[in-house]
Amino acid sequence: MYKRILLATDDSRLSRKAEKSAIALAASLEAGLVVLNVVPDYPVSFFDGSVSVSPQDVARIEQAWTDKGQAVVDAVVAAAAKKGVLARAALAHSDRVADAIMAAARKHKCDLIVMASHGRRGVARVLLGSETQHVLTHSTVPVLVLR
């Protein structure tokens, strides 16, 4: 059925639940797993003119975010290996999380995207947006959303 599954994770409680489900699904289907964390870019333009942040500080912060993202995906890859699932880590650097997820699915030729939904409703959803909803609406690849 599915041969390569993209798991998008942000290390939240709900994402950790999705990780377990994605690993179990990949194991049952004997599918490969691509574990993705989207690392945000430092919002330099947001602070222009108001806060003085040196380029070295920006680089240090971005590196710390990248290191944390790498640690997240490496831990999931290790957990998948314990279940006999061939998994690989992937990082994307972008402020557009949903677009980065869909681009990674295309890049790695995934035929399923697995991700968690944070279940925001009402005003919170309008104000914060929904990356999951964006992926569901725009992806050409099937999406499995877990809560």
PDB file of N, CA and C in Angstrom, residues 62-116:
ATOM      1  N   GLU A  62      19.897  30.271  15.513  1.00  0.00           N
ATOM      2  CA  GLU A  62      19.469  29.380  14.432  1.00  0.00           C
ATOM      3  C   GLU A  62      20.159  28.025  14.528  1.00  0.00           C
ATOM      4  N   GLN A  63      21.438  28.023  14.911  1.00  0.00           N
ATOM      5  CA  GLN A  63      22.160  26.757  15.069  1.00  0.00           C
ATOM      6  C   GLN A  63      21.586  25.943  16.216  1.00  0.00           C
ATOM      7  N   ALA A  64      21.224  26.603  17.308  1.00  0.00           N
ATOM      8  CA  ALA A  64      20.615  25.902  18.445  1.00  0.00           C
ATOM      9  C   ALA A  64      19.281  25.281  18.027  1.00  0.00           C
ATOM     10  N   TRP A  65      18.477  26.012  17.270  1.00  0.00           N
ATOM     11  CA  TRP A  65      17.200  25.468  16.779  1.00  0.00           C
ATOM     12  C   TRP A  65      17.434  24.277  15.852  1.00  0.00           C
ATOM     13  N   THR A  66      18.458  24.384  14.993  1.00  0.00           N
ATOM     14  CA  THR A  66      18.792  23.288  14.084  1.00  0.00           C
ATOM     15  C   THR A  66      19.253  22.062  14.869  1.00  0.00           C
ATOM     16  N   ASP A  67      20.100  22.271  15.866  1.00  0.00           N
ATOM     17  CA  ASP A  67      20.579  21.160  16.692  1.00  0.00           C
ATOM     18  C   ASP A  67      19.430  20.463  17.415  1.00  0.00           C
ATOM     19  N   LYS A  68      18.495  21.260  17.945  1.00  0.00           N
ATOM     20  CA  LYS A  68      17.335  20.676  18.626  1.00  0.00           C
ATOM     21  C   LYS A  68      16.477  19.880  17.634  1.00  0.00           C
ATOM     22  N   GLY A  69      16.248  20.436  16.458  1.00  0.00           N
ATOM     23  CA  GLY A  69      15.474  19.724  15.430  1.00  0.00           C
ATOM     24  C   GLY A  69      16.145  18.419  15.033  1.00  0.00           C
ATOM     25  N   GLN A  70      17.463  18.460  14.883  1.00  0.00           N
ATOM     26  CA  GLN A  70      18.197  17.245  14.521  1.00  0.00           C
ATOM     27  C   GLN A  70      18.086  16.202  15.624  1.00  0.00           C
ATOM     28  N   ALA A  71      18.173  16.631  16.870  1.00  0.00           N
ATOM     29  CA  ALA A  71      18.039  15.699  17.992  1.00  0.00           C
ATOM     30  C   ALA A  71      16.651  15.056  18.008  1.00  0.00           C
ATOM     31  N   VAL A  72      15.634  15.838  17.695  1.00  0.00           N
ATOM     32  CA  VAL A  72      14.263  15.315  17.650  1.00  0.00           C
ATOM     33  C   VAL A  72      14.145  14.220  16.601  1.00  0.00           C
ATOM     34  N   VAL A  73      14.585  14.497  15.389  1.00  0.00           N
ATOM     35  CA  VAL A  73      14.434  13.492  14.324  1.00  0.00           C
ATOM     36  C   VAL A  73      15.345  12.295  14.551  1.00  0.00           C
ATOM     37  N   ASP A  74      16.537  12.529  15.093  1.00  0.00           N
ATOM     38  CA  ASP A  74      17.438  11.405  15.378  1.00  0.00           C
ATOM     39  C   ASP A  74      16.826  10.453  16.401  1.00  0.00           C
ATOM     40  N   ALA A  75      16.151  10.993  17.409  1.00  0.00           N
ATOM     41  CA  ALA A  75      15.510  10.149  18.424  1.00  0.00           C
ATOM     42  C   ALA A  75      14.395   9.302  17.806  1.00  0.00           C
ATOM     43  N   VAL A  76      13.637   9.874  16.890  1.00  0.00           N
ATOM     44  CA  VAL A  76      12.558   9.117  16.243  1.00  0.00           C
ATOM     45  C   VAL A  76      13.141   8.055  15.314  1.00  0.00           C
ATOM     46  N   VAL A  77      14.199   8.394  14.600  1.00  0.00           N
ATOM     47  CA  VAL A  77      14.854   7.412  13.729  1.00  0.00           C
ATOM     48  C   VAL A  77      15.362   6.233  14.561  1.00  0.00           C
ATOM     49  N   ALA A  78      15.938   6.512  15.726  1.00  0.00           N
ATOM     50  CA  ALA A  78      16.426   5.447  16.606  1.00  0.00           C
ATOM     51  C   ALA A  78      15.268   4.585  17.113  1.00  0.00           C
ATOM     52  N   ALA A  79      14.151   5.222  17.478  1.00  0.00           N
ATOM     53  CA  ALA A  79      12.979   4.468  17.938  1.00  0.00           C
ATOM     54  C   ALA A  79      12.430   3.595  16.815  1.00  0.00           C
ATOM     55  N   ALA A  80      12.435   4.107  15.605  1.00  0.00           N
ATOM     56  CA  ALA A  80      11.954   3.331  14.458  1.00  0.00           C
ATOM     57  C   ALA A  80      12.859   2.128  14.203  1.00  0.00           C
ATOM     58  N   ALA A  81      14.162   2.331  14.320  1.00  0.00           N
ATOM     59  CA  ALA A  81      15.113   1.240  14.100  1.00  0.00           C
ATOM     60  C   ALA A  81      14.880   0.102  15.089  1.00  0.00           C
ATOM     61  N   LYS A  82      14.521   0.448  16.336  1.00  0.00           N
ATOM     62  CA  LYS A  82      14.235  -0.585  17.337  1.00  0.00           C
ATOM     63  C   LYS A  82      13.022  -1.428  16.957  1.00  0.00           C
ATOM     64  N   LYS A  83      12.144  -0.863  16.141  1.00  0.00           N
ATOM     65  CA  LYS A  83      10.953  -1.584  15.677  1.00  0.00           C
ATOM     66  C   LYS A  83      11.160  -2.199  14.303  1.00  0.00           C
ATOM     67  N   GLY A  84      12.403  -2.132  13.805  1.00  0.00           N
ATOM     68  CA  GLY A  84      12.711  -2.727  12.515  1.00  0.00           C
ATOM     69  C   GLY A  84      12.316  -1.891  11.314  1.00  0.00           C
ATOM     70  N   VAL A  85      12.088  -0.604  11.533  1.00  0.00           N
ATOM     71  CA  VAL A  85      11.678   0.287  10.449  1.00  0.00           C
ATOM     72  C   VAL A  85      12.892   1.062   9.951  1.00  0.00           C
ATOM     73  N   LEU A  86      13.103   1.027   8.650  1.00  0.00           N
ATOM     74  CA  LEU A  86      14.176   1.803   8.041  1.00  0.00           C
ATOM     75  C   LEU A  86      13.713   3.252   7.952  1.00  0.00           C
ATOM     76  N   ALA A  87      14.371   4.127   8.691  1.00  0.00           N
ATOM     77  CA  ALA A  87      13.965   5.530   8.752  1.00  0.00           C
ATOM     78  C   ALA A  87      15.163   6.422   8.512  1.00  0.00           C
ATOM     79  N   ARG A  88      14.877   7.599   7.989  1.00  0.00           N
ATOM     80  CA  ARG A  88      15.935   8.592   7.818  1.00  0.00           C
ATOM     81  C   ARG A  88      15.443   9.941   8.305  1.00  0.00           C
ATOM     82  N   ALA A  89      16.390  10.735   8.761  1.00  0.00           N
ATOM     83  CA  ALA A  89      16.089  12.053   9.319  1.00  0.00           C
ATOM     84  C   ALA A  89      16.114  13.099   8.218  1.00  0.00           C
ATOM     85  N   ALA A  90      15.250  14.092   8.362  1.00  0.00           N
ATOM     86  CA  ALA A  90      15.222  15.214   7.424  1.00  0.00           C
ATOM     87  C   ALA A  90      14.895  16.493   8.191  1.00  0.00           C
ATOM     88  N   LEU A  91      15.588  17.557   7.835  1.00  0.00           N
ATOM     89  CA  LEU A  91      15.303  18.880   8.396  1.00  0.00           C
ATOM     90  C   LEU A  91      14.953  19.818   7.254  1.00  0.00           C
ATOM     91  N   ALA A  92      14.051  20.726   7.513  1.00  0.00           N
ATOM     92  CA  ALA A  92      13.742  21.794   6.566  1.00  0.00           C
ATOM     93  C   ALA A  92      13.817  23.097   7.342  1.00  0.00           C
ATOM     94  N   HIS A  93      14.365  24.125   6.732  1.00  0.00           N
ATOM     95  CA  HIS A  93      14.436  25.441   7.354  1.00  0.00           C
ATOM     96  C   HIS A  93      13.438  26.339   6.646  1.00  0.00           C
ATOM     97  N   SER A  94      12.384  26.706   7.361  1.00  0.00           N
ATOM     98  CA  SER A  94      11.334  27.509   6.745  1.00  0.00           C
ATOM     99  C   SER A  94      10.400  28.059   7.802  1.00  0.00           C
ATOM    100  N   ASP A  95       9.803  29.199   7.512  1.00  0.00           N
ATOM    101  CA  ASP A  95       8.749  29.737   8.359  1.00  0.00           C
ATOM    102  C   ASP A  95       7.383  29.265   7.882  1.00  0.00           C
ATOM    103  N   ARG A  96       7.353  28.643   6.734  1.00  0.00           N
ATOM    104  CA  ARG A  96       6.098  28.144   6.162  1.00  0.00           C
ATOM    105  C   ARG A  96       6.076  26.626   6.352  1.00  0.00           C
ATOM    106  N   VAL A  97       5.626  26.216   7.521  1.00  0.00           N
ATOM    107  CA  VAL A  97       5.712  24.823   7.943  1.00  0.00           C
ATOM    108  C   VAL A  97       4.964  23.900   6.982  1.00  0.00           C
ATOM    109  N   ALA A  98       3.734  24.211   6.679  1.00  0.00           N
ATOM    110  CA  ALA A  98       2.934  23.343   5.813  1.00  0.00           C
ATOM    111  C   ALA A  98       3.574  23.187   4.441  1.00  0.00           C
ATOM    112  N   ASP A  99       4.052  24.287   3.876  1.00  0.00           N
ATOM    113  CA  ASP A  99       4.702  24.205   2.564  1.00  0.00           C
ATOM    114  C   ASP A  99       5.977  23.368   2.634  1.00  0.00           C
ATOM    115  N   ALA A 100       6.719  23.494   3.737  1.00  0.00           N
ATOM    116  CA  ALA A 100       7.937  22.702   3.904  1.00  0.00           C
ATOM    117  C   ALA A 100       7.617  21.209   4.012  1.00  0.00           C
ATOM    118  N   ILE A 101       6.529  20.886   4.689  1.00  0.00           N
ATOM    119  CA  ILE A 101       6.116  19.476   4.814  1.00  0.00           C
ATOM    120  C   ILE A 101       5.764  18.907   3.447  1.00  0.00           C
ATOM    121  N   MET A 102       4.973  19.637   2.681  1.00  0.00           N
ATOM    122  CA  MET A 102       4.581  19.147   1.357  1.00  0.00           C
ATOM    123  C   MET A 102       5.776  19.061   0.413  1.00  0.00           C
ATOM    124  N   ALA A 103       6.696  20.018   0.494  1.00  0.00           N
ATOM    125  CA  ALA A 103       7.902  19.977  -0.331  1.00  0.00           C
ATOM    126  C   ALA A 103       8.766  18.770   0.027  1.00  0.00           C
ATOM    127  N   ALA A 104       8.874  18.466   1.326  1.00  0.00           N
ATOM    128  CA  ALA A 104       9.660  17.301   1.757  1.00  0.00           C
ATOM    129  C   ALA A 104       9.022  16.006   1.263  1.00  0.00           C
ATOM    130  N   ALA A 105       7.703  15.944   1.279  1.00  0.00           N
ATOM    131  CA  ALA A 105       7.016  14.744   0.775  1.00  0.00           C
ATOM    132  C   ALA A 105       7.335  14.538  -0.707  1.00  0.00           C
ATOM    133  N   ARG A 106       7.341  15.626  -1.464  1.00  0.00           N
ATOM    134  CA  ARG A 106       7.697  15.515  -2.895  1.00  0.00           C
ATOM    135  C   ARG A 106       9.171  15.126  -3.050  1.00  0.00           C
ATOM    136  N   LYS A 107      10.039  15.808  -2.331  1.00  0.00           N
ATOM    137  CA  LYS A 107      11.488  15.576  -2.444  1.00  0.00           C
ATOM    138  C   LYS A 107      11.851  14.127  -2.136  1.00  0.00           C
ATOM    139  N   HIS A 108      11.254  13.570  -1.096  1.00  0.00           N
ATOM    140  CA  HIS A 108      11.591  12.213  -0.670  1.00  0.00           C
ATOM    141  C   HIS A 108      10.673  11.151  -1.281  1.00  0.00           C
ATOM    142  N   LYS A 109       9.799  11.589  -2.201  1.00  0.00           N
ATOM    143  CA  LYS A 109       8.889  10.685  -2.913  1.00  0.00           C
ATOM    144  C   LYS A 109       8.032   9.853  -1.945  1.00  0.00           C
ATOM    145  N   CYS A 110       7.464  10.538  -0.967  1.00  0.00           N
ATOM    146  CA  CYS A 110       6.609   9.886   0.025  1.00  0.00           C
ATOM    147  C   CYS A 110       5.200   9.744  -0.526  1.00  0.00           C
ATOM    148  N   ASP A 111       4.542   8.665  -0.159  1.00  0.00           N
ATOM    149  CA  ASP A 111       3.177   8.456  -0.630  1.00  0.00           C
ATOM    150  C   ASP A 111       2.152   8.579   0.489  1.00  0.00           C
ATOM    151  N   LEU A 112       2.585   9.007   1.679  1.00  0.00           N
ATOM    152  CA  LEU A 112       1.689   9.301   2.788  1.00  0.00           C
ATOM    153  C   LEU A 112       2.389  10.284   3.723  1.00  0.00           C
ATOM    154  N   ILE A 113       1.623  11.259   4.223  1.00  0.00           N
ATOM    155  CA  ILE A 113       2.116  12.184   5.242  1.00  0.00           C
ATOM    156  C   ILE A 113       1.369  11.872   6.533  1.00  0.00           C
ATOM    157  N   VAL A 114       2.105  11.717   7.625  1.00  0.00           N
ATOM    158  CA  VAL A 114       1.504  11.506   8.938  1.00  0.00           C
ATOM    159  C   VAL A 114       1.885  12.693   9.809  1.00  0.00           C
ATOM    160  N   MET A 115       0.884  13.283  10.455  1.00  0.00           N
ATOM    161  CA  MET A 115       1.145  14.411  11.339  1.00  0.00           C
ATOM    162  C   MET A 115       0.061  14.515  12.393  1.00  0.00           C
ATOM    163  N   ALA A 116       0.356  15.255  13.447  1.00  0.00           N
ATOM    164  CA  ALA A 116      -0.607  15.457  14.528  1.00  0.00           C
ATOM    165  C   ALA A 116      -1.390  16.735  14.282  1.00  0.00           C
TER     166      ALA A 116
END
